[in-house]
Structure formats: structure tokens, C-alpha cells
Coordinates of C-alpha atoms in Angstrom, one line a residue:
M1 CA -30.3 -86.8 -167.7
I2 CA -29.7 -87.9 -171.2
P3 CA -26.5 -86.2 -172.8
I4 CA -27.3 -83.7 -175.4
I5 CA -25.0 -85.3 -177.9
S6 CA -27.1 -88.4 -177.9
T7 CA -30.0 -86.4 -179.4
L8 CA -28.0 -85.1 -182.5
P9 CA -28.8 -88.1 -184.7
L10 CA -32.5 -87.6 -184.1
L11 CA -32.3 -84.0 -185.4
L12 CA -30.9 -85.1 -188.8
P13 CA -33.3 -85.4 -191.8
V14 CA -34.4 -88.9 -192.6
S15 CA -32.3 -88.8 -195.8
A16 CA -29.2 -88.4 -193.8
L17 CA -29.8 -91.9 -192.3
A18 CA -30.3 -93.4 -195.7
A19 CA -27.8 -95.3 -197.9
P20 CA -24.9 -93.4 -199.5
P21 CA -25.5 -91.7 -202.9
T22 CA -25.5 -93.9 -206.0
P23 CA -22.5 -93.8 -208.3
A24 CA -24.6 -91.9 -211.0
L25 CA -25.3 -89.1 -208.6
V26 CA -21.6 -88.8 -207.6
A27 CA -20.7 -88.6 -211.3
T28 CA -23.2 -85.8 -212.0
T29 CA -21.8 -83.8 -209.0
C30 CA -18.2 -84.4 -210.3
V31 CA -19.1 -83.2 -213.8
A32 CA -20.6 -80.1 -212.4
D33 CA -17.5 -79.4 -210.3
A34 CA -15.4 -80.0 -213.4
V35 CA -17.4 -77.6 -215.5
D36 CA -17.1 -74.9 -212.7
D37 CA -13.4 -75.4 -212.6
L38 CA -13.0 -75.2 -216.4
I39 CA -15.1 -72.0 -216.5
A40 CA -13.1 -70.5 -213.6
E41 CA -9.8 -71.3 -215.3
G42 CA -11.0 -69.9 -218.6
R43 CA -12.2 -66.7 -216.9
E44 CA -8.8 -66.3 -215.2
A45 CA -7.1 -66.8 -218.6
L46 CA -9.4 -64.1 -220.1
D47 CA -8.6 -61.7 -217.3
R48 CA -4.9 -62.1 -218.1
G49 CA -5.6 -61.5 -221.8
E50 CA -4.9 -65.1 -222.8
L51 CA -7.8 -65.4 -225.2
E52 CA -6.9 -68.7 -226.9
A53 CA -6.2 -70.4 -223.5
A54 CA -9.6 -69.1 -222.3
E55 CA -11.4 -70.4 -225.4
Q56 CA -9.8 -73.8 -225.0
K57 CA -11.1 -74.1 -221.4
F58 CA -14.6 -72.9 -222.4
A59 CA -14.7 -75.4 -225.2
E60 CA -13.9 -78.2 -222.7
A61 CA -16.6 -76.9 -220.4
E62 CA -19.1 -76.8 -223.3
A63 CA -18.3 -80.4 -224.2
K64 CA -19.4 -81.4 -220.6
D65 CA -22.3 -79.0 -220.2
A66 CA -23.6 -77.4 -223.5
D67 CA -25.7 -74.6 -221.9
R68 CA -23.2 -73.4 -219.3
G69 CA -20.1 -73.7 -221.5
A70 CA -21.8 -71.9 -224.4
I71 CA -22.3 -68.8 -222.2
W72 CA -18.5 -68.5 -221.7
R73 CA -17.6 -69.5 -225.2
M74 CA -19.7 -66.6 -226.4
R75 CA -18.1 -64.4 -223.8
A76 CA -14.7 -65.2 -225.3
S77 CA -16.0 -64.5 -228.8
I78 CA -17.0 -61.0 -227.7
S79 CA -13.4 -60.3 -226.7
R80 CA -12.4 -61.6 -230.1
G81 CA -14.8 -59.0 -231.7
A82 CA -17.3 -61.5 -233.2
I83 CA -20.3 -59.4 -232.1
D84 CA -22.6 -60.2 -234.9
D85 CA -22.1 -63.9 -234.4
V86 CA -22.8 -63.7 -230.7
L87 CA -25.9 -61.5 -231.2
A88 CA -27.2 -63.9 -233.8
E89 CA -26.7 -66.9 -231.5
L90 CA -28.3 -65.0 -228.6
G91 CA -31.4 -64.3 -230.7
T92 CA -31.7 -68.0 -231.6
L93 CA -31.5 -68.9 -227.9
R94 CA -34.0 -66.3 -226.9
R95 CA -36.5 -67.6 -229.4
A96 CA -35.9 -71.1 -227.9
G97 CA -36.9 -69.7 -224.4
K98 CA -33.4 -69.2 -223.0
K99 CA -33.2 -66.2 -220.8
G100 CA -31.7 -65.0 -217.5
P101 CA -28.9 -62.8 -216.2
D102 CA -26.2 -64.7 -218.1
Y103 CA -27.8 -63.8 -221.4
D104 CA -28.4 -60.2 -220.3
Y105 CA -24.8 -60.0 -219.4
L106 CA -23.8 -61.1 -222.9
Y107 CA -26.2 -58.7 -224.5
G108 CA -24.7 -55.8 -222.4
L109 CA -21.2 -56.7 -223.4
C110 CA -22.2 -56.9 -227.1
F111 CA -23.9 -53.6 -227.1
A112 CA -21.0 -51.9 -225.3
T113 CA -18.5 -53.3 -227.8
Q114 CA -20.7 -52.4 -230.8
A115 CA -21.1 -48.8 -229.5
A116 CA -17.3 -48.5 -228.9
F117 CA -16.7 -49.6 -232.5
E118 CA -19.2 -47.2 -233.9
I119 CA -17.8 -44.3 -231.9
A120 CA -14.3 -45.2 -233.2
Q121 CA -15.7 -44.9 -236.7
G122 CA -17.2 -41.5 -236.0
G123 CA -20.5 -42.6 -234.5
G124 CA -23.8 -43.5 -236.0
S125 CA -27.4 -42.3 -235.7
N126 CA -28.3 -45.2 -233.4
T127 CA -25.1 -45.2 -231.3
G128 CA -26.8 -43.4 -228.4
L129 CA -29.5 -46.0 -228.3
V130 CA -27.0 -48.8 -228.3
L131 CA -25.2 -47.2 -225.4
Q132 CA -28.4 -46.9 -223.4
D133 CA -29.2 -50.5 -224.1
A134 CA -25.7 -51.5 -222.9
K135 CA -26.1 -49.4 -219.8
R136 CA -29.5 -50.9 -218.9
E137 CA -28.3 -54.5 -219.3
L138 CA -24.9 -54.0 -217.5
E139 CA -26.4 -52.1 -214.6
G140 CA -28.9 -54.9 -214.2
V141 CA -26.5 -57.8 -214.0
T142 CA -23.8 -56.0 -212.0
S143 CA -26.3 -55.0 -209.3
K144 CA -27.6 -58.6 -209.1
D145 CA -24.3 -60.4 -208.9
P146 CA -21.2 -58.0 -209.0
V147 CA -18.8 -60.9 -208.4
R148 CA -20.1 -63.3 -211.2
Y149 CA -20.2 -60.5 -213.7
R150 CA -17.0 -58.8 -212.4
D151 CA -15.7 -57.9 -215.9
A152 CA -18.9 -56.0 -216.7
H153 CA -18.0 -53.2 -214.4
L154 CA -15.3 -51.9 -216.7
Y155 CA -17.6 -52.2 -219.7
L156 CA -20.2 -50.2 -217.8
A157 CA -17.7 -47.6 -216.9
R158 CA -16.8 -47.1 -220.6
V159 CA -20.4 -46.9 -221.5
C160 CA -21.1 -44.3 -218.9
R161 CA -18.1 -42.3 -220.1
D162 CA -19.4 -42.3 -223.6
L163 CA -22.8 -41.2 -222.4
G164 CA -21.3 -38.3 -220.4
D165 CA -22.4 -39.8 -217.0
D166 CA -19.4 -38.8 -214.9
A167 CA -20.8 -40.1 -211.6
G168 CA -21.7 -43.4 -213.3
T169 CA -18.3 -43.7 -214.9
E170 CA -16.5 -43.2 -211.6
A171 CA -18.7 -45.5 -209.6
A172 CA -18.4 -48.4 -212.1
A173 CA -14.7 -48.0 -212.5
R174 CA -14.3 -48.2 -208.7
K175 CA -16.2 -51.4 -208.7
A176 CA -13.9 -52.7 -211.4
I177 CA -10.9 -51.8 -209.3
E178 CA -12.3 -54.0 -206.4
H179 CA -12.0 -57.0 -208.7
Y180 CA -9.0 -55.8 -210.8
P181 CA -6.9 -53.5 -208.6
A182 CA -4.1 -53.4 -211.2
S183 CA -6.4 -52.3 -214.1
I184 CA -4.8 -49.1 -215.5
E185 CA -7.9 -48.4 -217.5
A186 CA -10.2 -48.6 -214.4
H187 CA -8.0 -46.0 -212.6
E188 CA -8.0 -43.8 -215.7
L189 CA -11.8 -44.0 -215.8
V190 CA -12.1 -43.1 -212.2
A191 CA -9.9 -40.0 -212.9
R192 CA -12.0 -39.0 -215.9
G193 CA -15.3 -39.4 -214.0
A194 CA -14.0 -37.6 -210.9
L195 CA -12.6 -34.7 -213.1
G196 CA -16.0 -34.4 -214.8
R197 CA -17.7 -34.2 -211.5
Y198 CA -15.2 -31.6 -210.3
A199 CA -15.8 -29.5 -213.3
A200 CA -19.5 -29.4 -212.6
L201 CA -19.2 -29.0 -208.8
S202 CA -16.6 -26.3 -208.9
Q203 CA -19.3 -23.9 -210.3
D204 CA -21.3 -24.2 -207.1
E205 CA -19.7 -22.5 -204.1
E206 CA -21.9 -24.4 -201.7
K207 CA -20.4 -27.7 -203.0
A208 CA -16.7 -26.6 -202.5
D209 CA -15.9 -29.5 -200.2
E210 CA -17.5 -32.0 -202.5
A211 CA -15.6 -30.5 -205.5
K212 CA -12.3 -30.7 -203.5
A213 CA -12.9 -34.4 -202.8
A214 CA -13.6 -35.0 -206.5
Y215 CA -10.5 -33.2 -207.6
E216 CA -8.4 -35.2 -205.1
A217 CA -10.0 -38.4 -206.4
A218 CA -9.1 -37.5 -210.0
T219 CA -5.5 -36.6 -209.0
G220 CA -5.0 -39.8 -207.0
A221 CA -6.5 -42.0 -209.7
V222 CA -4.4 -40.6 -212.6
E223 CA -1.2 -40.7 -210.5
R224 CA -2.0 -44.4 -209.7
A225 CA -2.6 -45.2 -213.3
I226 CA 0.7 -43.7 -214.3
E227 CA 2.4 -45.6 -211.5
L228 CA 0.9 -48.9 -212.7
V229 CA 2.2 -48.3 -216.3
G230 CA 5.7 -47.9 -214.9
A231 CA 8.5 -47.8 -217.5
P232 CA 6.8 -48.5 -220.9
R233 CA 8.2 -51.5 -222.7
G234 CA 6.7 -50.9 -226.1
G235 CA 4.7 -48.6 -228.4
G236 CA 1.4 -49.6 -226.8
E237 CA 2.5 -48.7 -223.3
Q238 CA 4.1 -45.5 -224.5
A239 CA 0.9 -44.4 -226.1
Q240 CA -1.0 -45.3 -222.9
L241 CA 1.4 -43.3 -220.8
A242 CA 1.1 -40.4 -223.2
T243 CA -2.7 -40.5 -222.8
L244 CA -2.4 -40.6 -219.0
Q245 CA 0.1 -37.7 -218.9
A246 CA -2.3 -35.7 -221.1
L247 CA -5.1 -36.5 -218.6
R248 CA -2.9 -35.5 -215.8
G249 CA -2.2 -32.2 -217.5
D250 CA -6.0 -31.7 -217.8
V251 CA -6.4 -32.4 -214.1
L252 CA -3.7 -29.9 -213.1
A253 CA -5.1 -27.3 -215.5
F254 CA -8.5 -27.6 -213.8
G255 CA -6.6 -27.1 -210.5
K256 CA -5.1 -23.9 -212.0
D257 CA -1.6 -25.4 -211.8
L258 CA -0.7 -24.3 -215.4
D259 CA 3.1 -24.9 -214.9
G260 CA 2.3 -28.4 -213.8
A261 CA -0.1 -28.9 -216.7
M262 CA 2.6 -27.6 -219.1
H263 CA 5.1 -30.2 -217.9
A264 CA 2.6 -33.0 -218.0
Y265 CA 1.6 -32.1 -221.5
A266 CA 5.3 -32.0 -222.4
E267 CA 5.6 -35.6 -221.0
A268 CA 2.7 -36.7 -223.2
I269 CA 4.3 -35.2 -226.3
G270 CA 7.6 -36.8 -225.3
W271 CA 6.0 -40.3 -225.3
E272 CA 3.7 -40.0 -228.3
P273 CA 3.8 -36.7 -230.2
A274 CA 1.5 -37.6 -233.0
G275 CA -1.4 -38.5 -230.8
F276 CA -1.3 -35.6 -228.5
D277 CA -4.3 -33.1 -228.5
Y278 CA -2.4 -29.9 -229.3
R279 CA -5.6 -28.0 -229.8
R280 CA -6.6 -28.7 -226.2
A281 CA -3.2 -27.5 -224.9
Y282 CA -3.6 -24.4 -227.2
A283 CA -6.9 -23.7 -225.6
T284 CA -5.7 -24.4 -222.0
L285 CA -2.2 -22.8 -221.9
D286 CA -1.2 -19.2 -222.6
I287 CA 1.0 -18.9 -225.8
D288 CA 4.3 -18.6 -223.9
R289 CA 3.6 -21.8 -221.9
L290 CA 2.5 -23.6 -225.1
V291 CA 5.8 -22.8 -226.8
K292 CA 7.7 -24.0 -223.7
C293 CA 5.6 -27.1 -223.5
I294 CA 6.2 -28.1 -227.1
D295 CA 9.9 -27.3 -226.9
E296 CA 10.2 -29.5 -223.8
G297 CA 8.1 -32.3 -225.3
R298 CA 10.2 -32.2 -228.5
A299 CA 13.4 -32.5 -226.5
L300 CA 12.0 -35.5 -224.6
F301 CA 10.9 -37.2 -227.8
T302 CA 14.2 -36.5 -229.5
K303 CA 16.0 -38.4 -226.7
R304 CA 13.7 -41.4 -227.1
A305 CA 13.3 -41.5 -230.8
R306 CA 15.6 -43.4 -233.1
G307 CA 16.8 -41.4 -236.1
K308 CA 14.3 -39.3 -238.1
D309 CA 10.9 -40.3 -236.8
P310 CA 8.0 -39.0 -238.9
R311 CA 6.0 -38.4 -235.8
M312 CA 8.3 -35.5 -235.1
A313 CA 6.6 -33.7 -238.0
T314 CA 3.6 -33.0 -235.8
V315 CA 5.7 -31.6 -233.0
D316 CA 7.5 -29.3 -235.4
W317 CA 4.4 -28.1 -237.1
W318 CA 2.8 -27.1 -233.8
L319 CA 6.1 -25.6 -232.6
G320 CA 6.2 -23.4 -235.7
Y321 CA 2.6 -22.5 -235.3
A322 CA 2.9 -21.6 -231.6
I323 CA 6.0 -19.5 -232.3
M324 CA 4.1 -17.6 -235.1
Q325 CA 1.2 -16.9 -232.7
S326 CA 3.6 -15.8 -230.0
K327 CA 4.9 -13.1 -232.4
D328 CA 8.3 -13.3 -230.7
P329 CA 10.7 -11.8 -233.3
A330 CA 13.7 -13.5 -231.6
R331 CA 12.2 -16.9 -232.4
N332 CA 10.7 -16.2 -235.8
E333 CA 13.4 -18.0 -237.7
D334 CA 13.0 -21.0 -235.3
G335 CA 9.4 -21.1 -236.2
E336 CA 10.2 -21.2 -239.9
K337 CA 12.7 -23.9 -239.5
A338 CA 10.2 -26.0 -237.5
M339 CA 7.6 -25.6 -240.3
L340 CA 10.2 -26.6 -242.9
R341 CA 11.3 -29.6 -240.9
A342 CA 7.6 -30.7 -240.6
I343 CA 7.0 -30.7 -244.3
E344 CA 10.3 -32.5 -244.9
L345 CA 9.3 -35.3 -242.5
W346 CA 5.7 -35.4 -243.6
P347 CA 5.1 -33.9 -247.1
G348 CA 1.3 -34.1 -246.4
Y349 CA 1.7 -31.0 -244.2
T350 CA 1.4 -28.7 -247.2
N351 CA -0.1 -25.9 -245.2
S352 CA 3.4 -25.5 -243.6
W353 CA 4.2 -23.4 -246.6
Y354 CA 1.4 -21.0 -245.7
Y355 CA 2.7 -20.5 -242.2
V356 CA 6.2 -20.1 -243.5
A357 CA 4.8 -17.2 -245.6
R358 CA 3.2 -15.8 -242.5
L359 CA 6.5 -16.0 -240.6
R360 CA 8.4 -14.4 -243.4
I361 CA 5.8 -11.5 -243.6
D362 CA 6.4 -10.9 -239.9
R363 CA 10.1 -10.9 -240.6
K364 CA 9.7 -8.3 -243.4
D365 CA 10.7 -10.8 -246.1
P366 CA 7.9 -10.3 -248.7
A367 CA 9.8 -12.0 -251.5
G368 CA 10.3 -15.1 -249.4
A369 CA 6.7 -15.0 -248.4
V370 CA 5.5 -15.0 -252.0
E371 CA 7.9 -17.8 -252.8
A372 CA 6.3 -19.9 -249.9
L373 CA 2.8 -19.1 -251.3
H374 CA 3.9 -20.3 -254.7
Q375 CA 5.1 -23.6 -253.1
M376 CA 1.7 -24.2 -251.4
S377 CA -0.2 -23.1 -254.5
E378 CA 1.5 -25.8 -256.5
L379 CA 1.0 -28.5 -253.8
D380 CA -2.4 -27.7 -252.5
R381 CA -4.2 -24.7 -254.2
A382 CA -7.6 -25.5 -252.5
G383 CA -5.9 -25.7 -249.1
L384 CA -4.3 -22.3 -249.7
I385 CA -7.6 -20.7 -250.7
G386 CA -9.3 -22.2 -247.7
L387 CA -6.7 -20.8 -245.3
V388 CA -7.1 -17.3 -246.7
Q389 CA -10.9 -17.6 -246.3
W390 CA -10.5 -18.7 -242.7
D391 CA -8.3 -15.7 -241.7
P392 CA -9.8 -12.4 -242.9
N393 CA -6.5 -10.7 -242.0
D394 CA -4.9 -12.5 -244.9
I395 CA -6.5 -10.1 -247.4
T396 CA -4.6 -7.3 -245.8
R397 CA -1.4 -9.3 -245.8
L398 CA -1.9 -10.1 -249.5
F399 CA -2.4 -6.5 -250.3
G400 CA 0.9 -5.8 -248.6
L401 CA 2.6 -8.4 -250.8
I402 CA 0.9 -6.9 -253.9
D403 CA 2.2 -3.5 -253.0
H404 CA 5.7 -4.9 -252.6
S405 CA 5.5 -6.5 -256.0
M406 CA 4.3 -3.3 -257.7
N407 CA 6.8 -1.0 -256.0
Q408 CA 9.9 -2.7 -257.3
K409 CA 12.2 -0.9 -259.8
T410 CA 10.5 -3.0 -262.4
P411 CA 7.0 -3.8 -261.2
D412 CA 6.2 -7.5 -261.1
N413 CA 2.7 -7.6 -262.4
L414 CA 2.7 -11.4 -262.7
E415 CA 3.3 -11.8 -259.0
A416 CA 0.7 -9.2 -258.3
A417 CA -1.7 -11.1 -260.5
F418 CA -0.9 -14.4 -258.7
L419 CA -1.6 -12.7 -255.3
A420 CA -4.7 -11.0 -256.5
R421 CA -6.1 -14.3 -257.9
I422 CA -5.7 -15.9 -254.4
Q423 CA -7.8 -13.1 -253.1
A424 CA -10.4 -13.5 -255.8
E425 CA -10.7 -17.2 -255.5
A426 CA -11.0 -16.9 -251.7
F427 CA -13.8 -14.4 -252.1
P428 CA -15.2 -14.9 -255.6
D429 CA -18.1 -12.5 -255.0
R430 CA -15.7 -9.5 -254.9
D431 CA -15.7 -7.9 -258.3
D432 CA -12.8 -5.6 -257.4
Y433 CA -10.6 -8.6 -256.8
W434 CA -11.3 -10.0 -260.2
N435 CA -10.8 -6.6 -261.7
N436 CA -7.3 -6.4 -260.1
V437 CA -6.5 -9.9 -261.6
G438 CA -7.4 -8.7 -265.1
L439 CA -5.5 -5.4 -264.7
F440 CA -2.3 -7.1 -263.5
L441 CA -2.4 -9.7 -266.2
R442 CA -2.9 -7.2 -268.9
D443 CA -0.2 -5.0 -267.7
A444 CA 2.2 -7.9 -267.3
A445 CA 1.6 -8.8 -271.0
D446 CA 1.9 -5.1 -272.0
L447 CA 5.3 -4.8 -270.3
R448 CA 6.5 -7.9 -272.1
G449 CA 5.0 -6.9 -275.5
G450 CA 5.9 -3.2 -275.6
R451 CA 4.1 0.0 -275.1
K452 CA 0.6 -1.0 -273.8
G453 CA 0.6 -3.8 -276.3
R454 CA -1.1 -1.6 -278.9
K455 CA 1.2 -2.6 -281.8
K456 CA 1.4 -5.5 -284.2
F457 CA 2.7 -8.6 -282.5
S458 CA 5.0 -11.1 -284.2
E459 CA 3.8 -14.7 -284.1
K460 CA 6.4 -15.5 -281.3
E461 CA 5.1 -12.6 -279.2
R462 CA 1.5 -13.6 -279.7
E463 CA 2.3 -17.1 -278.6
E464 CA 3.9 -15.8 -275.4
L465 CA 1.4 -13.0 -274.6
L466 CA -1.9 -14.4 -275.8
P467 CA -2.4 -16.7 -272.8
L468 CA -1.9 -13.7 -270.5
Y469 CA -4.5 -11.6 -272.4
E470 CA -6.9 -14.6 -272.4
Q471 CA -6.6 -14.9 -268.6
S472 CA -7.0 -11.2 -268.2
L473 CA -10.2 -11.3 -270.3
E474 CA -11.5 -14.2 -268.2
A475 CA -10.9 -12.2 -265.0
Y476 CA -12.6 -9.1 -266.4
R477 CA -15.6 -11.1 -267.5
K478 CA -16.0 -12.4 -263.9
A479 CA -16.0 -8.8 -262.6
L480 CA -18.5 -7.8 -265.2
E481 CA -20.8 -10.8 -264.3
L482 CA -20.9 -9.5 -260.7
V483 CA -21.4 -5.8 -261.7
P484 CA -22.9 -5.9 -265.3
D485 CA -23.6 -2.1 -265.3
S486 CA -20.0 -1.1 -264.5
P487 CA -18.9 1.3 -267.3
M488 CA -15.3 0.6 -266.2
Y489 CA -15.6 -3.2 -266.5
L490 CA -17.5 -2.9 -269.8
N491 CA -14.8 -0.7 -271.3
D492 CA -11.9 -2.7 -270.0
T493 CA -13.4 -6.0 -271.2
A494 CA -14.0 -4.6 -274.7
V495 CA -10.4 -3.2 -274.8
L496 CA -9.1 -6.8 -274.4
L497 CA -11.1 -7.9 -277.4
H498 CA -10.4 -4.8 -279.5
Y499 CA -6.7 -4.0 -279.0
Y500 CA -5.1 -7.2 -277.8
L501 CA -7.1 -10.3 -278.8
E502 CA -8.5 -8.7 -282.0
R503 CA -11.6 -10.7 -282.2
D504 CA -15.4 -10.5 -281.5
Y505 CA -15.5 -6.9 -282.7
D506 CA -19.3 -6.8 -282.6
Q507 CA -19.3 -7.8 -279.0
A508 CA -16.7 -5.2 -278.2
L509 CA -18.7 -2.4 -280.0
A510 CA -21.8 -3.4 -278.0
M511 CA -19.8 -3.2 -274.8
Y512 CA -18.3 0.2 -275.6
A513 CA -21.8 1.5 -276.3
E514 CA -23.2 0.1 -273.1
A515 CA -20.3 1.5 -271.1
E516 CA -21.0 5.0 -272.6
K517 CA -24.7 4.6 -271.8
Q518 CA -24.1 3.5 -268.2
A519 CA -21.5 6.1 -267.6
Q520 CA -23.7 8.9 -268.8
A521 CA -26.7 7.7 -266.8
Q522 CA -24.6 7.4 -263.6
L523 CA -23.1 10.8 -264.0
D524 CA -26.5 12.3 -264.6
S525 CA -27.9 10.7 -261.5
G526 CA -25.8 12.8 -259.2
K527 CA -25.4 9.8 -256.8
L528 CA -21.8 9.0 -257.4
S529 CA -19.2 9.5 -254.6
K530 CA -16.4 11.9 -255.1
D531 CA -14.0 8.9 -255.4
V532 CA -16.0 7.0 -258.0
R533 CA -17.1 10.0 -260.2
P534 CA -13.6 10.5 -261.8
L535 CA -13.4 6.9 -262.7
V536 CA -16.8 7.0 -264.5
E537 CA -15.9 10.2 -266.3
I538 CA -12.8 8.4 -267.6
A539 CA -14.8 5.4 -268.6
L540 CA -17.2 7.7 -270.5
R541 CA -14.4 9.3 -272.4
D542 CA -12.5 6.1 -273.1
S543 CA -15.5 4.1 -274.2
R544 CA -16.4 6.8 -276.7
N545 CA -12.9 7.1 -278.1
N546 CA -12.4 3.3 -278.2
R547 CA -15.7 2.8 -280.0
R548 CA -14.8 5.3 -282.7
A549 CA -11.3 3.7 -283.0
L550 CA -12.8 0.3 -283.4
E551 CA -15.3 1.5 -286.0
E552 CA -12.5 3.0 -288.0
K553 CA -10.4 -0.2 -287.7
I554 CA -13.3 -2.3 -288.9
A555 CA -13.8 0.2 -291.9
Q556 CA -10.1 0.0 -292.8
E557 CA -10.1 -3.8 -292.7
K558 CA -13.2 -3.8 -294.9
R559 CA -11.6 -1.4 -297.4
G560 CA -8.5 -3.6 -297.4
E561 CA -10.5 -6.6 -298.2
E562 CA -12.4 -4.8 -301.0
G563 CA -9.2 -3.6 -302.5
G564 CA -7.7 -7.0 -302.5
G565 CA -5.4 -6.4 -299.5
E566 CA -4.6 -8.9 -296.7
K567 CA -7.7 -10.2 -295.1
K568 CA -8.2 -9.6 -291.4
K569 CA -9.7 -12.0 -289.0
G570 CA -11.3 -9.5 -286.7
G571 CA -14.5 -11.3 -286.2
G572 CA -13.0 -14.8 -285.6
G573 CA -10.0 -13.9 -283.5
R574 CA -6.4 -14.9 -284.0

């Protein structure tokens, strides 16, 4: 029997019995191996974040094999942010007939990076399409070769997150962890995807077990991410830990552990107070927990900060706001101090003065509240008006401050006019607000100038009082524009021209006549309410008397001119 071993040479292909390879073939194989080694070394450097070292290896690979080396040189350029250059080069290569998974991989990374940039800038009209393109390309290459394109998994997870695909985010991030188990971002994305799935599943009682598993996945992933960060060594890691603690707070809040969420949010504030989403915490926690959360976070950041850190301004602003919303009288002054600290550290927080005013109103300190409103009015008038428009209760608060100003031993009409003008500017279609502005300004000038201002003014008095009367006239005109048939507004506007500004007499006479006409017509209609009727009756009486007085005044001035007396300037104003 012939030994089996003796038959082995006969089973080899003929080429195996031929002569050894030529030196040229050996050289080609060695070059291929060298290119593979250079690419592998470059990718390892890229994974470590050593971009320059990676680029050097890829350049060496490209010098030996232009096509293969160029793929990875472009890959490094994507990490450097040169997306436009890479897309232009890919377009040239595609027109030259170059195609395949490597090029799809590069396109996917470019699209993902471009979309991330657009989202950071606020998003564009085509961002959604770019994300879809990125997802298509990245899913294609990772399904074909998950090892060669190992870094594409994390890009795909980011894209799925931005598209709102929670399951896709979690799945891609888990794949990324298989290749990069220490990737903090991959664990974070698993947590975000799993939390999104839990939020959807928890609404379906039949999927309670699946929801529980998703919640546990989210909890485990975020805890692992925090563990991987460890003790932060710089600002970047502190911000990363703050983001993860905020996510942990969200997870705990979804699990109805509000105390745990409160402490996690406090940790986030303690690491990076300026970047924390206080609005989310405000919507998640009750007001008492929110106050405790910010107090705790402030204390943590105070221990870690060096000196006066301007980021503390954000914490103080929100602490003051939360205390104001809690309506806890025992902490009212703490809230005011927090707001004042905020604006001291960051002068751009001008609306702190508005909330200081609110806190002082709650503390029954109307004078202090008006002072705070003056401060904000000087710094940011438009912002003040916007806040009053935003909270309709402020109109009532402002009326309370007006009442305080007018009920002093000596009424402060100027303060009342200041407050009334805030109301009028916030709601410019309200004629009654403009009427109040005009009335308070006129009375303020009257009190300074003597009995109702109806006397001859010295030049000094006119210089002081004329601007107030001009502003009063402007306010009355605004009220009249809104209600042109109001006999009260017609009469009051004419009074300013007649008695105080002493000009435009023809216009004043016409207004008196129209006031009389409108008053009589409205009284005759029988449609006036019992509250309005007395006002119209007064307007009818006053407009008649004022018209006669003005006609007599004009006649006297005319007689004075004809007799060679001092010439008046009734028609031109003075």
C-alpha cells in the first residue's frame, strides 16, 4: 500500500512545482504590505486623535500607492474639516470612473460632517437631505465591511440622532463601542438612543418589559460614560462631564426619580454652569426642587471656580428667577441679591433689573421697584417693553406702582407718567394708556409751574416746563389717533395748544368745535354707559367754555396788535 503522504505532492497545483517567484514579484508584494502597514499605523494614530502623525503615515502610503494612499489622506482631511476640498476631489475621481465602498465611505463622512456644521450654525434648508445622504452612504459601507469602516459607526450614530432615529442611534453607537470600547461619545449616544426608545415605549402598556430594558440600557450607558470621563483634567472634560450629568438627570427624571434628577442637574451646573439647560430643568422639576438644585449647583461650582467667574452670572440669574417664581417670602431678598450679582458679573443680563423690580413688588417695596425699572429702562428700553408684553400681569403690577406714585403726600406725576408710558409702549393700541401718559405729564408740569399752569410763565419756567407739555401733547395725539371721535381727547389736546403751548389756535378751535359736536351727538344717542356719560357731559361743557375763552383771547390779542400793544405769537407758538 502506498503511504498517503507520498501522494501529497501530486495534489499541489502545477504552479507549486515551478521555480520561485521572480524578484520583481517579491518587490510588489512587499510594497503592498508596506502600504497596508502605513495605512494601519495612520488609522491607529487617527483613532488616538493624533492627526498630524496620521497624515504623515498616509502621505508615505500615497507615495507608494497613489490610489490607496489618497483614500486615507482624504479621510484625514475630513477630520481636519476640509470638507469642500475632499468633496471636490471625490467629484473629480468619480468623473474619472473611480467608485466603490471606499469612496462611498468618504462621501458619507463628508455629508455627516457637513450636516453637523450646519446644525451647529442653526441648520439650513437642505440639512435634512444632507443627513439622509450621509445615513444612506454610512449604512451601506458599515453593513458591507463593519471592520474596515469601523470609525463610520460613530458618524452614523450621530446622523441617526440628528434625524431623530433613536433605534438607529443606539444600534450604530453599540457597533462603535465594539471597536472603541472606551469611546465616551459612543456610550452617550447609546444612552440617548435608549432613552428616546424608552420615552416612546413607556406609552404602551403592552411593551412594559421592552421599555424597562431600554431604560436600564440608558442608565447603564450614561453611568459608563461618566465613569470613563473620570476626574476631569480641563475645561473640555468638565464640559463633557456636565453634559453627561445633565443627561443622567434626564434619564432619572424619566424614571420618576426627581430627587436623583435634581442632584444630577446640580452636578452638571457645578461643572459648567453657563452651558446647562436651565429651561429643561425648569420644565422637569417642581419649583422647590429647582431652587434646591440651583443652590446645590452654585455651591459646587463655587468650590471649583477660581475667584469671580463670569459663568456664575448664569447660575445667579436662574437662582433669582427660581426664587421669584417660588414666591417664598423668606428668600425674597436672596433672590434680589442673586439677580444683582448676575448683572454685576455679566452686565449684559439687563433684564435682571426687571426681575429685581418684580421681587421688590412682592416685598412691598414699590419705590425700590420703580428704581429698578428706571435702571432697566436706561439700559434696555426695548427689552423692558418686551417683558411687559410677555407677561400680561405686569399691567396690573404697573397700575399698582402708579397708584403708589399718585398716593404720596405730594403725588409724583412724573413717576406715574414713566410707568404709564411703559404700559402704552407695550400695548400701543390702547388709547387709555396714552391718555394717562398725557394727563400725568400735564399735571407734572402744572405742579411745577403753579396752579394748573394757566398763568404767564417766565422764560425760565417755559424752558423747564415746555418739554413736559410737548410730551403730553404727543401722548394725547396718539390717543386721539386711536379714537378720533372722543370728545374728551379732542378737548384735552386742544387745551394743551390753547393754555399751555399757546400756538396753533385755529387747530385748537377746530378741536373744541369737534369735541362739542361729538359730545352732543353721543349724549343724544342714548347709548352711553352710566360710567362714560358723565365724562362726555364734562367734555361738552369744557369744550364750549374753552372755545369761547380761546375766541376771546384771540380777539384780545388782535385788539392789542391794532392798538400798538405787544404782538402775540399765538399762531406760531413760542
